[in-house]
PDB file of N, CA and C in Angstrom:
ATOM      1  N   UNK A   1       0.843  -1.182   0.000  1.00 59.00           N
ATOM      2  CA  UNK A   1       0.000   0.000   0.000  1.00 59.00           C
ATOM      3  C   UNK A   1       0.886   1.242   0.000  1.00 59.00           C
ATOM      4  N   UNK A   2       0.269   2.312  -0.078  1.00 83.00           N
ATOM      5  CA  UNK A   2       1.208   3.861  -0.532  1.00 83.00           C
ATOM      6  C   UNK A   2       1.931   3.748   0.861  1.00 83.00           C
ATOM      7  N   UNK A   3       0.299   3.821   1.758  1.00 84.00           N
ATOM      8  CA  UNK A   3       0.852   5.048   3.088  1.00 84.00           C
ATOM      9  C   UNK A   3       2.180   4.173   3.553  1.00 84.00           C
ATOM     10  N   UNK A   4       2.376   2.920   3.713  1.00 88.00           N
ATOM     11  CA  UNK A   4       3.610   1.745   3.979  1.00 88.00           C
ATOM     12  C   UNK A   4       4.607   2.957   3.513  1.00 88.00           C
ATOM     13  N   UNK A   5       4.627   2.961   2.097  1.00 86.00           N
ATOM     14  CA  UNK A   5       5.979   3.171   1.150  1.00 86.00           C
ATOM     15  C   UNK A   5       6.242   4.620   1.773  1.00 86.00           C
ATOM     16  N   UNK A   6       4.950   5.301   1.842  1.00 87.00           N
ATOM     17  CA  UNK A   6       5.443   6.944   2.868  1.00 87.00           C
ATOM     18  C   UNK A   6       6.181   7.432   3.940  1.00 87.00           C
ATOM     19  N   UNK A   7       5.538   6.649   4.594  1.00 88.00           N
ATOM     20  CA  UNK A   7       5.945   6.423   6.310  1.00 88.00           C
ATOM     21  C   UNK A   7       7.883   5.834   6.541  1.00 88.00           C
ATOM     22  N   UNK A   8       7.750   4.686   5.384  1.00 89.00           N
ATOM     23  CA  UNK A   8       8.673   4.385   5.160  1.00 89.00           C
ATOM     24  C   UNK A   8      10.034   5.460   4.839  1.00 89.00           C
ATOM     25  N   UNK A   9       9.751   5.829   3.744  1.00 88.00           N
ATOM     26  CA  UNK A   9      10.807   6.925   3.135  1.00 88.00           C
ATOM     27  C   UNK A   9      10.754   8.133   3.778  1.00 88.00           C
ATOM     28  N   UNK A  10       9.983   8.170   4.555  1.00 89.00           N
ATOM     29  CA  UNK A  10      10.323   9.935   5.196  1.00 89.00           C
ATOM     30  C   UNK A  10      10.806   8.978   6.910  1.00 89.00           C
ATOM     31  N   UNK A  11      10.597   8.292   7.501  1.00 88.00           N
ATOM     32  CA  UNK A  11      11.155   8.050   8.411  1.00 88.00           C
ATOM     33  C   UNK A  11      12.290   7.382   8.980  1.00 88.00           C
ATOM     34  N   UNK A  12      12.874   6.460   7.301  1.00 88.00           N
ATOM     35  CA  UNK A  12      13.564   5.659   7.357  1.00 88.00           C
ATOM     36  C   UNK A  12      14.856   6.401   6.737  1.00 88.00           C
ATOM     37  N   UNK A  13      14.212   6.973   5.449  1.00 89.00           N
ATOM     38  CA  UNK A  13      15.115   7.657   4.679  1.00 89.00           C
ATOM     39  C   UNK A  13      15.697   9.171   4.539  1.00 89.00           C
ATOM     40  N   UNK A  14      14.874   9.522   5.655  1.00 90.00           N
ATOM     41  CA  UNK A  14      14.980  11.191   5.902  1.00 90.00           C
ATOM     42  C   UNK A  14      14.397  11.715   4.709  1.00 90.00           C
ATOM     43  N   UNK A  15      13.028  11.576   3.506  1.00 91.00           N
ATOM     44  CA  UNK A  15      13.072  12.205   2.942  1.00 91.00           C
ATOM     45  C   UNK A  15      11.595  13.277   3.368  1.00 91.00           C
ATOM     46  N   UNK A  16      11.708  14.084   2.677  1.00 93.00           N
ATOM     47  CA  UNK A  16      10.312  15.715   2.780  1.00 93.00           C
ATOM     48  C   UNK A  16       9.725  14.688   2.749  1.00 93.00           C
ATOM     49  N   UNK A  17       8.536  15.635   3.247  1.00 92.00           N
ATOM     50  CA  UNK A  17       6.770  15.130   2.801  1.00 92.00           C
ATOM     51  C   UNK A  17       6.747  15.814   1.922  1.00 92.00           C
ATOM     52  N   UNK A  18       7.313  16.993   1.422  1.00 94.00           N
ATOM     53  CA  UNK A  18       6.604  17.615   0.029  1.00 94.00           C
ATOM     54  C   UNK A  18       7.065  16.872  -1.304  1.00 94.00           C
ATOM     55  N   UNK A  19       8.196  16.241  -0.888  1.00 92.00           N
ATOM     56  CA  UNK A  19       8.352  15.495  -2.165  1.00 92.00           C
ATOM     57  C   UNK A  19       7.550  14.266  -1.904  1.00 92.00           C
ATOM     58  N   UNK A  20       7.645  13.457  -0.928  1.00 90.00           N
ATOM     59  CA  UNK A  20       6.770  12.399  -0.943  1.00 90.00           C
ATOM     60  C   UNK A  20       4.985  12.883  -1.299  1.00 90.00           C
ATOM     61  N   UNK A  21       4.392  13.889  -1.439  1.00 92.00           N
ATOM     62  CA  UNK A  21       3.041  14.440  -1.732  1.00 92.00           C
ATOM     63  C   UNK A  21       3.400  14.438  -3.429  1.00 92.00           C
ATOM     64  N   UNK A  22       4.364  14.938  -3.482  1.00 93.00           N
ATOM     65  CA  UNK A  22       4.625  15.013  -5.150  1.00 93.00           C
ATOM     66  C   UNK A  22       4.849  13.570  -5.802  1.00 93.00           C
ATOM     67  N   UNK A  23       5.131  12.946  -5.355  1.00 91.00           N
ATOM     68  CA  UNK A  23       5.710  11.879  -5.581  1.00 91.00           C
ATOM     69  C   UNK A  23       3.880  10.824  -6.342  1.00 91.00           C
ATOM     70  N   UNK A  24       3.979  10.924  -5.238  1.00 89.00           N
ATOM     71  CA  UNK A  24       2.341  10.245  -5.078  1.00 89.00           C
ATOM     72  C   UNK A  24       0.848  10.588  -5.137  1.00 89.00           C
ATOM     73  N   UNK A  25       0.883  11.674  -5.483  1.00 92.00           N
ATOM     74  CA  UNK A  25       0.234  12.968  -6.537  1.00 92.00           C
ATOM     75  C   UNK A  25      -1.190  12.722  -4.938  1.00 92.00           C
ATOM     76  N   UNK A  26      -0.860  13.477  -3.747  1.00 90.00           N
ATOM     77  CA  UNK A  26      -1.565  13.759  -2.741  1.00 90.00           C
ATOM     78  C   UNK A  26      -1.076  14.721  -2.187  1.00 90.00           C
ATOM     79  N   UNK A  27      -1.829  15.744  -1.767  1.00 94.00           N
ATOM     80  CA  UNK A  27      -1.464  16.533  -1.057  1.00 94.00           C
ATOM     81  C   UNK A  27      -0.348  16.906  -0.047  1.00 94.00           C
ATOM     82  N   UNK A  28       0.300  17.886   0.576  1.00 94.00           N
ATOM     83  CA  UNK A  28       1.812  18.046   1.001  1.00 94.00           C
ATOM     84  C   UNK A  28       0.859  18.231   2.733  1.00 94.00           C
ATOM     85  N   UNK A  29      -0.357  18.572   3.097  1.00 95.00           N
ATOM     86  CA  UNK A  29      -0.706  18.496   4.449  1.00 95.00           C
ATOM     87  C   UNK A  29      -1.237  17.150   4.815  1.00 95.00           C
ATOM     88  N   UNK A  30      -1.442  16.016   3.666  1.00 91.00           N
ATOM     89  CA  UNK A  30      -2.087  14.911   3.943  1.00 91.00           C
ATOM     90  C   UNK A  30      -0.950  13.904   4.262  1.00 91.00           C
ATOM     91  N   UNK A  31       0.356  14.013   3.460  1.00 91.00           N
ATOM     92  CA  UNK A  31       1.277  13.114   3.644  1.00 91.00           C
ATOM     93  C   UNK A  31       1.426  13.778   5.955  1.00 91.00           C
ATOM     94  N   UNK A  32       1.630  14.987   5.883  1.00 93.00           N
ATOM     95  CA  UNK A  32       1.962  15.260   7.173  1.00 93.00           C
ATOM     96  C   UNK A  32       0.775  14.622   7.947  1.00 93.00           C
ATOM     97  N   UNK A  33      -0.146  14.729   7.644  1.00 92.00           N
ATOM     98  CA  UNK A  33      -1.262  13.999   8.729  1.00 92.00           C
ATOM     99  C   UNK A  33      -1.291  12.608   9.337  1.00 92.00           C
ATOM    100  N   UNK A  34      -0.756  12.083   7.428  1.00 91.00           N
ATOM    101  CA  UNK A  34      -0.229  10.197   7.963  1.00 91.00           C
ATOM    102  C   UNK A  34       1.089  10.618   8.699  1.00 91.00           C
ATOM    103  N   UNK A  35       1.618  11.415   8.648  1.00 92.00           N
ATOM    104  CA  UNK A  35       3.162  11.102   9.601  1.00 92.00           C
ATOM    105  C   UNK A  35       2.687  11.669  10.745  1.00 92.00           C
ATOM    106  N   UNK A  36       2.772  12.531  11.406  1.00 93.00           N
ATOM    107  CA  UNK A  36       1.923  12.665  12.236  1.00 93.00           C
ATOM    108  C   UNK A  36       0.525  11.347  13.134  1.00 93.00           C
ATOM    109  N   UNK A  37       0.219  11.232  12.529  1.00 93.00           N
ATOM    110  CA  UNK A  37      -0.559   9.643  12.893  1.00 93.00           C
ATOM    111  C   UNK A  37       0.170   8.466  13.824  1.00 93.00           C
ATOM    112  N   UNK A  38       0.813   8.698  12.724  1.00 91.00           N
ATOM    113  CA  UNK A  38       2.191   7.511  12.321  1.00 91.00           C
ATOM    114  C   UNK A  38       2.833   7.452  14.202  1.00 91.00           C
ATOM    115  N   UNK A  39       3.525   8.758  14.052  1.00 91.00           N
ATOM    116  CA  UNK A  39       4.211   8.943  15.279  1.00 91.00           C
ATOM    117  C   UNK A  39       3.400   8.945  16.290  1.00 91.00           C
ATOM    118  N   UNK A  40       2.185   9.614  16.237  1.00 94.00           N
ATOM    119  CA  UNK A  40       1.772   9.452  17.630  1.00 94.00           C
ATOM    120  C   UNK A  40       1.116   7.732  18.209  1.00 94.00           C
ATOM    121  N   UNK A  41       0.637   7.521  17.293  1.00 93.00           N
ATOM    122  CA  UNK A  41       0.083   6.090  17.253  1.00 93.00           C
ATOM    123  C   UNK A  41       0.434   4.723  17.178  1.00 93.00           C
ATOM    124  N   UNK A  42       1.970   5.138  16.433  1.00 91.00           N
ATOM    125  CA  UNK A  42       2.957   4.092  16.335  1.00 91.00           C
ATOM    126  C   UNK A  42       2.565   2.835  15.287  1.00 91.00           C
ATOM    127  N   UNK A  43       1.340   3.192  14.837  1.00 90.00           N
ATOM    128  CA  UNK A  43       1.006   2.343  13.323  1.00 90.00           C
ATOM    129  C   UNK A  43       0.454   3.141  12.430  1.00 90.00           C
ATOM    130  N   UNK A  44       0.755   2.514  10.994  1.00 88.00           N
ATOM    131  CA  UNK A  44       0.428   3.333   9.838  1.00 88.00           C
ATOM    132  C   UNK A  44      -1.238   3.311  10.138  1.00 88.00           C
ATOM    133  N   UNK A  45      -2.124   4.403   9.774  1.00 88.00           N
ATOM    134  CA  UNK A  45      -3.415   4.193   9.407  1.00 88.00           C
ATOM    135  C   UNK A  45      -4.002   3.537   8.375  1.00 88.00           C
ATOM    136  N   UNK A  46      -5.232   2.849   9.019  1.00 86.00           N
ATOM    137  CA  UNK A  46      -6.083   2.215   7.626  1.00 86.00           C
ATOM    138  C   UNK A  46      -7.031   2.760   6.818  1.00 86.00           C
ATOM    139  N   UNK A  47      -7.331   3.195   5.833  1.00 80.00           N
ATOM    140  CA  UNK A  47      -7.869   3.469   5.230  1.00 80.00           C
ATOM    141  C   UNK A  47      -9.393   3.285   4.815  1.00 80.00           C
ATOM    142  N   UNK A  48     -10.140   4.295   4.390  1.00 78.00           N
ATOM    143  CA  UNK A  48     -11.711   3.071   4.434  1.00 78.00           C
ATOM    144  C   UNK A  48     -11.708   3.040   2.391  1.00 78.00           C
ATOM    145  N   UNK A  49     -12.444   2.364   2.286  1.00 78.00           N
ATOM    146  CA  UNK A  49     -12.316   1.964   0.874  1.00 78.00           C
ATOM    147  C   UNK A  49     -13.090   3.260   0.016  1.00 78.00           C
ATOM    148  N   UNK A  50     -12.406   3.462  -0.786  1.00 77.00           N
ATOM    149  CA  UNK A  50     -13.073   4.785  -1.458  1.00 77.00           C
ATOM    150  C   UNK A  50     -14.045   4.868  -2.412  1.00 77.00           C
ATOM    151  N   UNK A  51     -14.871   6.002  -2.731  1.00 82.00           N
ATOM    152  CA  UNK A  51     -15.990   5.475  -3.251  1.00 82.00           C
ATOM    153  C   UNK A  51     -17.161   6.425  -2.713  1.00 82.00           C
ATOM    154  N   UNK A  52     -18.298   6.201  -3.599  1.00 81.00           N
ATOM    155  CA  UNK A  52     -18.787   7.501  -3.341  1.00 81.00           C
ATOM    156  C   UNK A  52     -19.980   6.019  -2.679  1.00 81.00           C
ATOM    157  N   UNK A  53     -20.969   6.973  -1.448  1.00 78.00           N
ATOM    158  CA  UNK A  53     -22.069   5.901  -1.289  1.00 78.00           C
ATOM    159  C   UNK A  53     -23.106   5.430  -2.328  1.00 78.00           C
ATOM    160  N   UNK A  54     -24.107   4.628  -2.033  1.00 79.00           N
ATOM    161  CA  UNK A  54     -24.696   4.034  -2.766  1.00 79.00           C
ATOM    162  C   UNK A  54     -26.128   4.261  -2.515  1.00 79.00           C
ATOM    163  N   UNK A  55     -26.925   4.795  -3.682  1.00 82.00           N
ATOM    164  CA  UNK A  55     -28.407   5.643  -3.643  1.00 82.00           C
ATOM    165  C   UNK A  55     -29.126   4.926  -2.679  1.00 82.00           C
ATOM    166  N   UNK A  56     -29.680   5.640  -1.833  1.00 78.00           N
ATOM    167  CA  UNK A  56     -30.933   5.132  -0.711  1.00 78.00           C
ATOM    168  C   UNK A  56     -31.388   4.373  -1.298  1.00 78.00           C
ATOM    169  N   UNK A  57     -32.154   3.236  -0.851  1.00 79.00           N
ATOM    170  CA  UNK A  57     -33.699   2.361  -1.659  1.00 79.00           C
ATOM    171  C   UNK A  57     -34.835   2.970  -0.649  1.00 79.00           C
ATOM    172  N   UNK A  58     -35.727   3.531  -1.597  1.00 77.00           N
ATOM    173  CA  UNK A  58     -36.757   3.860  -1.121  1.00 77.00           C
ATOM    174  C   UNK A  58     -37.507   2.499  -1.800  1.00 77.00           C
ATOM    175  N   UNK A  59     -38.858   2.673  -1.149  1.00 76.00           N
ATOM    176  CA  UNK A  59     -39.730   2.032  -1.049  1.00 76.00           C
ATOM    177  C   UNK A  59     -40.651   2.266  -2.232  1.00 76.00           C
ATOM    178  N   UNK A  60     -40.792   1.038  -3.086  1.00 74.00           N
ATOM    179  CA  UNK A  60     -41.653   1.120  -3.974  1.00 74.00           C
ATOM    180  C   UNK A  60     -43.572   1.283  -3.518  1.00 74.00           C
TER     181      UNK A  60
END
């Protein structure tokens, strides 16, 4: 998964989050939020599956 390869290279490898945001075409405050996470929590976050919801069923 990305956030793995993120967490990875900015903590392992000393590199920016702004290049890792560039890198992985996401935002430069979102990579900081997973690091941030990261550190305080001490595991990468999971993600929920993306996707837009799915139309009410109303009642015929």
């Amino acid at each position: 998964m990305k956030l793995e390869h993120i967490v990875a290279d900015v903590l392992v490898h000393g590199l920016h989050t702004a290049l890792m945001a560039k890198q992985f075409k996401i935002s430069h405050r979102r990579v900081q939020q997973v690091m941030q996470y990261t550190c305080k929590n001490g595991c990468v976050p999971t993600l929920q599956k993306g996707g837009r919801h799915p139309y009410a069923q109303y009642p015929k």
